[in-house]
mmCIF file with all atom_site columns, C-alpha atoms in Angstrom:
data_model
loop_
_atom_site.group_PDB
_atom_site.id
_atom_site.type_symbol
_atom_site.label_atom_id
_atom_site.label_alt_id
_atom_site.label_comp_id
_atom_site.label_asym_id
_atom_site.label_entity_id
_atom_site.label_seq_id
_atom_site.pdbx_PDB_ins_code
_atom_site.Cartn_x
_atom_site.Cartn_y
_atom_site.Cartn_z
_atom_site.occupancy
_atom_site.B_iso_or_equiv
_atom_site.pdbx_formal_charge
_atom_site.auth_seq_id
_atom_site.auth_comp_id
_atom_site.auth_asym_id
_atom_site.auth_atom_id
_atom_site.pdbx_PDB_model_num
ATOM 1   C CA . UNK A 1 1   ? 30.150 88.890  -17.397 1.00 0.00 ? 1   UNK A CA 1
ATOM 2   C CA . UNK A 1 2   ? 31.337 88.686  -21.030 1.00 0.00 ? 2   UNK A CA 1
ATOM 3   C CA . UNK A 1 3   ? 30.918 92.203  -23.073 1.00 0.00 ? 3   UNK A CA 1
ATOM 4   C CA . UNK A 1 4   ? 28.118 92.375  -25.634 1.00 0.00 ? 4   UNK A CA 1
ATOM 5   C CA . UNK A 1 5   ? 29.310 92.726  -28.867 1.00 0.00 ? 5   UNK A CA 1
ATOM 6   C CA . UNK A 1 6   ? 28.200 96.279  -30.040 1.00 0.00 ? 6   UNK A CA 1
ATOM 7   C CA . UNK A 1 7   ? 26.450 96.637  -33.463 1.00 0.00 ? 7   UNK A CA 1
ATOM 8   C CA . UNK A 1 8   ? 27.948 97.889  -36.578 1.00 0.00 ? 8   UNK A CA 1
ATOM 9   C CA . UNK A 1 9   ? 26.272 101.681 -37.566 1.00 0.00 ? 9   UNK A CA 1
ATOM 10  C CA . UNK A 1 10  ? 24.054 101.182 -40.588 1.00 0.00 ? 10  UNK A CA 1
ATOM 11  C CA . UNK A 1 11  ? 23.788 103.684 -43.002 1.00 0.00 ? 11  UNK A CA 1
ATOM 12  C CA . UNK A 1 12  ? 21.191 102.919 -45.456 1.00 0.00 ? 12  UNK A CA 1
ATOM 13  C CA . UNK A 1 13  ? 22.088 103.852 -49.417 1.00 0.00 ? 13  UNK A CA 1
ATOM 14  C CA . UNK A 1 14  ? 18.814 104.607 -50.962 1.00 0.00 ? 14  UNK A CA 1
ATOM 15  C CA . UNK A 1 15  ? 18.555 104.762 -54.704 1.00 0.00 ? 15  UNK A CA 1
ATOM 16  C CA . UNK A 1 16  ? 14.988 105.807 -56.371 1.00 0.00 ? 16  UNK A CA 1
ATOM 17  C CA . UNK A 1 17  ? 13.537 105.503 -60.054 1.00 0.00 ? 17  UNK A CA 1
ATOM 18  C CA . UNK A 1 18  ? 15.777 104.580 -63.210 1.00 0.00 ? 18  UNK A CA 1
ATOM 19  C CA . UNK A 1 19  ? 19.223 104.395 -61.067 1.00 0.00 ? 19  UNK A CA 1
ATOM 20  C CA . UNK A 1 20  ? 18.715 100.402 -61.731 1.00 0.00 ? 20  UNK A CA 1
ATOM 21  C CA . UNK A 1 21  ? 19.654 101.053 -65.176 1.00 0.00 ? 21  UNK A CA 1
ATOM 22  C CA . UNK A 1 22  ? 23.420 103.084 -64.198 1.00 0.00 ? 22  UNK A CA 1
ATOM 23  C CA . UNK A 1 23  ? 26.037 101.825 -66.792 1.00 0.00 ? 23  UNK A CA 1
ATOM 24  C CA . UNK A 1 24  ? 23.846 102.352 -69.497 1.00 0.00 ? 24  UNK A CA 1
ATOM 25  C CA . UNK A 1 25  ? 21.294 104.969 -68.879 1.00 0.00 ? 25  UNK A CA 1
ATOM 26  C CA . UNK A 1 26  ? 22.460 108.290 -70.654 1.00 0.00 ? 26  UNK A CA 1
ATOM 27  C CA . UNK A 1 27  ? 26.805 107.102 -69.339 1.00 0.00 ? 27  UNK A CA 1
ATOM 28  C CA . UNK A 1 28  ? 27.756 110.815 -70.890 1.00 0.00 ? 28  UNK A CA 1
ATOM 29  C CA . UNK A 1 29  ? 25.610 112.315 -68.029 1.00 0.00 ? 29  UNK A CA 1
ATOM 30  C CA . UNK A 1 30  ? 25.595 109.187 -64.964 1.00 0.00 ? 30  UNK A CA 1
ATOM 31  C CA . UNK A 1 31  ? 29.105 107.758 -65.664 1.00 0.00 ? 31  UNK A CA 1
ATOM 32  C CA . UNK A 1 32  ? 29.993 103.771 -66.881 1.00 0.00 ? 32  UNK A CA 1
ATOM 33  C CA . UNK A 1 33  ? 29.263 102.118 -63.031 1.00 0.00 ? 33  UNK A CA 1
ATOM 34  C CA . UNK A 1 34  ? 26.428 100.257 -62.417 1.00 0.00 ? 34  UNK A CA 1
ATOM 35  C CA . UNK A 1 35  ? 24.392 100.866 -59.212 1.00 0.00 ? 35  UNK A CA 1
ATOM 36  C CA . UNK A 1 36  ? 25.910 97.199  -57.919 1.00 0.00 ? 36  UNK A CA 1
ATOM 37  C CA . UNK A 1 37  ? 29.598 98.543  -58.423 1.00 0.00 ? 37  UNK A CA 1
ATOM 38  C CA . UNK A 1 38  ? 28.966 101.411 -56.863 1.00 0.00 ? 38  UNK A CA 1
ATOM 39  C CA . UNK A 1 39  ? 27.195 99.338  -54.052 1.00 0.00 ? 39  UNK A CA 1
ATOM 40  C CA . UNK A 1 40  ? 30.404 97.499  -53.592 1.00 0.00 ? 40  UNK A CA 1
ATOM 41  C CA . UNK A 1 41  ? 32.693 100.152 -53.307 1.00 0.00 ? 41  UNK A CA 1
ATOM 42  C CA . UNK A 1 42  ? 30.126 101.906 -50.569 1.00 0.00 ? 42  UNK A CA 1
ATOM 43  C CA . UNK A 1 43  ? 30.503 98.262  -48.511 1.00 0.00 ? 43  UNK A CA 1
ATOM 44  C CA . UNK A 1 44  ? 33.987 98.445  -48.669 1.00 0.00 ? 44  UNK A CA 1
ATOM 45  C CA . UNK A 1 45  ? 34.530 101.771 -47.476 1.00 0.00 ? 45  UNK A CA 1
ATOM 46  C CA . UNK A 1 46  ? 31.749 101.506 -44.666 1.00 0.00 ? 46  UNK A CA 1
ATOM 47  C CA . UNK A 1 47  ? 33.977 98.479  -43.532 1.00 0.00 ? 47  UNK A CA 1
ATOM 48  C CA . UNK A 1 48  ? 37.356 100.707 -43.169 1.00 0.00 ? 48  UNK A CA 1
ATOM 49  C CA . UNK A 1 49  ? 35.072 103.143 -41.447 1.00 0.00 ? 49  UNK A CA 1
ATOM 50  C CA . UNK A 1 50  ? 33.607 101.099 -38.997 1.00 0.00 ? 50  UNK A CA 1
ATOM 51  C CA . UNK A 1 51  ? 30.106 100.850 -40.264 1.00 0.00 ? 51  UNK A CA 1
ATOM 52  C CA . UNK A 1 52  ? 28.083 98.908  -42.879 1.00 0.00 ? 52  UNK A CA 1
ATOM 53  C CA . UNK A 1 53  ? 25.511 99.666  -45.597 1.00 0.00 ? 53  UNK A CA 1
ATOM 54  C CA . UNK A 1 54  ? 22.445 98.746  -46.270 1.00 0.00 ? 54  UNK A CA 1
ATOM 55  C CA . UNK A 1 55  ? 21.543 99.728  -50.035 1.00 0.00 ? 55  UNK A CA 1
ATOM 56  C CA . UNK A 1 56  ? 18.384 99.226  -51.867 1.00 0.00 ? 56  UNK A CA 1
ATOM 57  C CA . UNK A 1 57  ? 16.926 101.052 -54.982 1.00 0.00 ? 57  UNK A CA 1
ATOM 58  C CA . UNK A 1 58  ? 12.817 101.271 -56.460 1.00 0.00 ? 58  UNK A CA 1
ATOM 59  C CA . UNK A 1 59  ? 11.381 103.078 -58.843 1.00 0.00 ? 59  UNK A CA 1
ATOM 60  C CA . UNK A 1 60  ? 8.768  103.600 -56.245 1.00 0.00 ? 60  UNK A CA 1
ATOM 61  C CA . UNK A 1 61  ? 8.255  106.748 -54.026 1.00 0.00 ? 61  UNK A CA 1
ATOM 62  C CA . UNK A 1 62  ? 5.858  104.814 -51.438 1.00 0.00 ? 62  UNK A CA 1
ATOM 63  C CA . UNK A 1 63  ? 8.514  102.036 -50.930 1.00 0.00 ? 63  UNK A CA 1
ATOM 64  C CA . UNK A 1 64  ? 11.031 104.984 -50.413 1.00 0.00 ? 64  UNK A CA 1
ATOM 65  C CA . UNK A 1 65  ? 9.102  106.537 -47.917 1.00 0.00 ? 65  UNK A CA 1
ATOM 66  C CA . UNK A 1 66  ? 8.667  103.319 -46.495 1.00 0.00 ? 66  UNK A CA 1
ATOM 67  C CA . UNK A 1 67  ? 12.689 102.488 -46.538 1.00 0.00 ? 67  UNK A CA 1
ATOM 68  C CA . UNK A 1 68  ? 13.112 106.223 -44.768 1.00 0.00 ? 68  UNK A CA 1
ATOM 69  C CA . UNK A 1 69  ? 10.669 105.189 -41.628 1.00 0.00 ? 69  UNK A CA 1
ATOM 70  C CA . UNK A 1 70  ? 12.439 101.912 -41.704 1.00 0.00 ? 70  UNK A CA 1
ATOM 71  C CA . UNK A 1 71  ? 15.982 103.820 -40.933 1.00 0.00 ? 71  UNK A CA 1
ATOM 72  C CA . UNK A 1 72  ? 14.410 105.737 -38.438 1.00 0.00 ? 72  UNK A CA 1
ATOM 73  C CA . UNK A 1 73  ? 12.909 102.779 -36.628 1.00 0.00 ? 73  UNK A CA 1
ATOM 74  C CA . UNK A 1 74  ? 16.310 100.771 -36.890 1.00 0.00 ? 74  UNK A CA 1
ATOM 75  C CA . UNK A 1 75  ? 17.833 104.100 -35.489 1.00 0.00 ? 75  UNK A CA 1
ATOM 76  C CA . UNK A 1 76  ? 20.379 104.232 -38.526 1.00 0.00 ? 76  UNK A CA 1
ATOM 77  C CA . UNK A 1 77  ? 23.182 106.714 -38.230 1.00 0.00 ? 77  UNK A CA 1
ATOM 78  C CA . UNK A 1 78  ? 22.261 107.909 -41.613 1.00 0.00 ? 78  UNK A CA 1
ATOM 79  C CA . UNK A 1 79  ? 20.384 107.611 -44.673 1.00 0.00 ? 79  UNK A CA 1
ATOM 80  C CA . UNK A 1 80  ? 22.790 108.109 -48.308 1.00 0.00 ? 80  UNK A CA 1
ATOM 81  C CA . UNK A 1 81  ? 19.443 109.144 -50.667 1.00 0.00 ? 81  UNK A CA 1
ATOM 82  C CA . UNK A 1 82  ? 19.365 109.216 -54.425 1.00 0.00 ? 82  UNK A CA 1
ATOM 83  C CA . UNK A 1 83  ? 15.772 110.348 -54.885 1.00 0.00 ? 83  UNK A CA 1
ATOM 84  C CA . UNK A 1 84  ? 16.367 110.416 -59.145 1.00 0.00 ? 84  UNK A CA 1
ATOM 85  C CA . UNK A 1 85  ? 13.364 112.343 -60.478 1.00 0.00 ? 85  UNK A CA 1
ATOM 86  C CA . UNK A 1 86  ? 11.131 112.197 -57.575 1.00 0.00 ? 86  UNK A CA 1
ATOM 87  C CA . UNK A 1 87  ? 14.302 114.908 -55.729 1.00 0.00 ? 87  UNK A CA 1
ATOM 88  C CA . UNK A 1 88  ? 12.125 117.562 -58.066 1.00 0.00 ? 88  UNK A CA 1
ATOM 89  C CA . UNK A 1 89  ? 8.742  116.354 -57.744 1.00 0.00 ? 89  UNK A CA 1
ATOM 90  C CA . UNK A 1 90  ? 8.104  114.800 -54.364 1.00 0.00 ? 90  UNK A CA 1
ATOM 91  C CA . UNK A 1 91  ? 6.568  117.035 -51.408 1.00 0.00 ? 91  UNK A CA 1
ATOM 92  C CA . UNK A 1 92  ? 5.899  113.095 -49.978 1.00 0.00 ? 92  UNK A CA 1
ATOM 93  C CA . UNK A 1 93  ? 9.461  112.330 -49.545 1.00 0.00 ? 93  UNK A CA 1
ATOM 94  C CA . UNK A 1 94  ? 10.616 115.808 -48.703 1.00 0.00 ? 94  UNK A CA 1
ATOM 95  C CA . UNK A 1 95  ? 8.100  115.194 -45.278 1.00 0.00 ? 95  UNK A CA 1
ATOM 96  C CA . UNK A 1 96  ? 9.364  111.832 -45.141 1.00 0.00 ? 96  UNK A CA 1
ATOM 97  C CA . UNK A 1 97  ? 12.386 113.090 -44.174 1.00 0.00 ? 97  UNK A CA 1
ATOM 98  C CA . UNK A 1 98  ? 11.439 115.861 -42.083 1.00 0.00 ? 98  UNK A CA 1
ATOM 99  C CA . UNK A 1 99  ? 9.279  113.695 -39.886 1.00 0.00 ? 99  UNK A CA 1
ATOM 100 C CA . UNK A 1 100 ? 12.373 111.256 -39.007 1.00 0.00 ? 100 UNK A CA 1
ATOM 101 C CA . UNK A 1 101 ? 15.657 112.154 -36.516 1.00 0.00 ? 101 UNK A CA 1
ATOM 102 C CA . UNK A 1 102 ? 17.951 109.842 -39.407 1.00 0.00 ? 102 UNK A CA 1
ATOM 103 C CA . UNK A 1 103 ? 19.843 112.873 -40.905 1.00 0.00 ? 103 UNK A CA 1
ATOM 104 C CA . UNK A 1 104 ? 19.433 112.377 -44.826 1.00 0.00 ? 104 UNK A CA 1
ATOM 105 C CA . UNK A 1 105 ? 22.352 113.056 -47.180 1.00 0.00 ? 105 UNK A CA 1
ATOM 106 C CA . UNK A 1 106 ? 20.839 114.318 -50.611 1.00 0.00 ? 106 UNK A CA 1
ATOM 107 C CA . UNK A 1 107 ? 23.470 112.667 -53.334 1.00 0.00 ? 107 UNK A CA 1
ATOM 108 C CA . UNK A 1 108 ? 23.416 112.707 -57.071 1.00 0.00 ? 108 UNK A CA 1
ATOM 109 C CA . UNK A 1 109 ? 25.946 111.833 -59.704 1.00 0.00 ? 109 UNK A CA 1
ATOM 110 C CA . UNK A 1 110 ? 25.342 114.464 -61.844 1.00 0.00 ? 110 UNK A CA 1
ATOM 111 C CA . UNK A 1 111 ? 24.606 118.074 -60.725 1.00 0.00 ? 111 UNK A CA 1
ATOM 112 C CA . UNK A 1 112 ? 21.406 119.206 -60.792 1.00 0.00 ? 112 UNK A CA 1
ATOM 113 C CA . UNK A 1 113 ? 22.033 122.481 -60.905 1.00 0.00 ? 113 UNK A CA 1
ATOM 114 C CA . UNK A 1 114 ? 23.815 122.959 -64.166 1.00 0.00 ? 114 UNK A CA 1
ATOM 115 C CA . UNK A 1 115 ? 21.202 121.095 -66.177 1.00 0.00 ? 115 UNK A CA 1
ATOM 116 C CA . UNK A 1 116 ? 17.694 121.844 -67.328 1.00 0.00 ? 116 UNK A CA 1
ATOM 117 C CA . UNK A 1 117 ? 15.874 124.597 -65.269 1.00 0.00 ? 117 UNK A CA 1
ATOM 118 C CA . UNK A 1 118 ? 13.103 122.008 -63.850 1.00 0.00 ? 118 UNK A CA 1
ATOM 119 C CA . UNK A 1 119 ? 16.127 119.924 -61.685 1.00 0.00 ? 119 UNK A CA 1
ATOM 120 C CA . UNK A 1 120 ? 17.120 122.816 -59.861 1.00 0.00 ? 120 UNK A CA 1
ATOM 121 C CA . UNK A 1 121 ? 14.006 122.321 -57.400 1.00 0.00 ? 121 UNK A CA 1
ATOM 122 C CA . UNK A 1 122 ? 15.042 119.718 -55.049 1.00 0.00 ? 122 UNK A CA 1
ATOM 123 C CA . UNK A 1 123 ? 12.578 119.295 -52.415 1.00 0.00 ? 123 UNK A CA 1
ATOM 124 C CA . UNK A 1 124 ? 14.818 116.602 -51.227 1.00 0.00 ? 124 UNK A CA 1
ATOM 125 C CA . UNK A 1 125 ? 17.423 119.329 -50.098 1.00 0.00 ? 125 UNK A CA 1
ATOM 126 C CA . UNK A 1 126 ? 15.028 121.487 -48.587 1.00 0.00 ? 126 UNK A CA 1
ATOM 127 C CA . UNK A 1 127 ? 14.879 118.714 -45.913 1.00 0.00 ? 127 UNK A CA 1
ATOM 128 C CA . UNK A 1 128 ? 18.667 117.084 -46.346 1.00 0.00 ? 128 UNK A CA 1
ATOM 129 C CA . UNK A 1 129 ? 21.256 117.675 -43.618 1.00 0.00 ? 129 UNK A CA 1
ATOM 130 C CA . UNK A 1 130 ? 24.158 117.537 -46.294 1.00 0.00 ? 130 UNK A CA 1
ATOM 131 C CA . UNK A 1 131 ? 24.528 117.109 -50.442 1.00 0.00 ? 131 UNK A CA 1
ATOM 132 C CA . UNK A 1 132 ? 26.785 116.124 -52.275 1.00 0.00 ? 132 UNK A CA 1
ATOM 133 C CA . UNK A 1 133 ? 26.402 116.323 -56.039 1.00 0.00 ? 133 UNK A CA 1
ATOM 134 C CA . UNK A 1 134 ? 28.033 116.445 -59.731 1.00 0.00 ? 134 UNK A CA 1
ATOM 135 C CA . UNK A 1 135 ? 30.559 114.294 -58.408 1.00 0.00 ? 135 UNK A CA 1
ATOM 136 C CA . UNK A 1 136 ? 29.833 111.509 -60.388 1.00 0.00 ? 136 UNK A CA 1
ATOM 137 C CA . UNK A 1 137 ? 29.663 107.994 -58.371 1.00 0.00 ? 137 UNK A CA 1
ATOM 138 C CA . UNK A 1 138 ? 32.451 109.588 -56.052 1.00 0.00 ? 138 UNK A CA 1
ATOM 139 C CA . UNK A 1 139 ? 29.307 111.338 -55.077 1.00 0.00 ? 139 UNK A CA 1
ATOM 140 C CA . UNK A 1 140 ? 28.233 108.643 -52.581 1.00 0.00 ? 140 UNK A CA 1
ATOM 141 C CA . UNK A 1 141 ? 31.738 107.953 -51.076 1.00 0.00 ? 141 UNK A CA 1
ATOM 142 C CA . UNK A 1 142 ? 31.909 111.648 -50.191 1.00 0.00 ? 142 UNK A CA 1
ATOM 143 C CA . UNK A 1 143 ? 28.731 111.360 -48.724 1.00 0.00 ? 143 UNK A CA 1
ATOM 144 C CA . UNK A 1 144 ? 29.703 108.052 -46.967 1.00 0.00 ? 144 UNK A CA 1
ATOM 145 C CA . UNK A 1 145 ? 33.005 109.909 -45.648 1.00 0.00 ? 145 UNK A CA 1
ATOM 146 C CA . UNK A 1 146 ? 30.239 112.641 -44.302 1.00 0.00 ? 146 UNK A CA 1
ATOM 147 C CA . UNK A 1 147 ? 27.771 110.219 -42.899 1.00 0.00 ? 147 UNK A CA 1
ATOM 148 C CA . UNK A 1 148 ? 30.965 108.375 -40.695 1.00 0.00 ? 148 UNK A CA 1
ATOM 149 C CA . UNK A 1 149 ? 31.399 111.786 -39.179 1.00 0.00 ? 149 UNK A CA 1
ATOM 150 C CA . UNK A 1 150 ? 27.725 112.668 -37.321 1.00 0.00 ? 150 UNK A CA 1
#
């Protein structure tokens, strides 16, 4: 009997409000790529590591929440999330990711920490298995590198 062809890992790369605009939002603080660069690299790394990405950005928090139970339903090996403003505001997404067995990698290009006092809440990584922040877009590769090892 021939051997079924096992599927790639998919770790989806979520991105949340504004991070369509990286290249030109505030480049002193995000950097010069744009979220489709940065895309590009993360498929060709996932490739040399034996998985593939699925990325996808919204300024939304409900379509966020809704990409999260989508992971978990598609048993992803891991979610890459980029929560933008909502990482300081949202108690939703925070139980989003508490309620699913994905493991959720907090990333962000700057670090939240060493800015204004209001982004050093992140509800995100009171529920993340990992972070990785400040960075810059090397950021999400480091968390891609992480991600290829659970």
């Amino acid at each position: 009997m021939p051997e079924t062809p096992s599927k790639t890992p998919v770790v989806f790369v979520l991105s949340g409000p504004n991070l369509n605009l990286l290249g030109t939002r505030e480049p002193e603080i995000y950097g010069h790529d744009t979220l489709d660069a940065i895309h590009a690299r993360l498929a060709a790394q996932a490739a040399g590591l034996g998985l593939s990405v699925d990325c996808r950005q919204s300024n939304h928090e409900g379509v966020l929440i809704d990409w999260l139970h989508e992971a978990h339903f598609a048993s992803a090996k891991a979610v890459l999330l980029n929560a933008g403003g909502y990482t300081h505001t949202s108690i939703a997404l925070h139980d989003a990711i508490k309620s699913i067995a994905v493991p959720v990698i907090e990333v962000h290009l700057s670090d939240p920490k060493s800015r204004e006092s209001f982004r050093h809440i992140s509800y995100i990584g009171m529920a993340a298995a990992a972070h990785f922040a400040g960075h810059g877009a090397n950021s999400y590769t480091l968390a891609l590198d992480a991600a290829a090892r659970l």
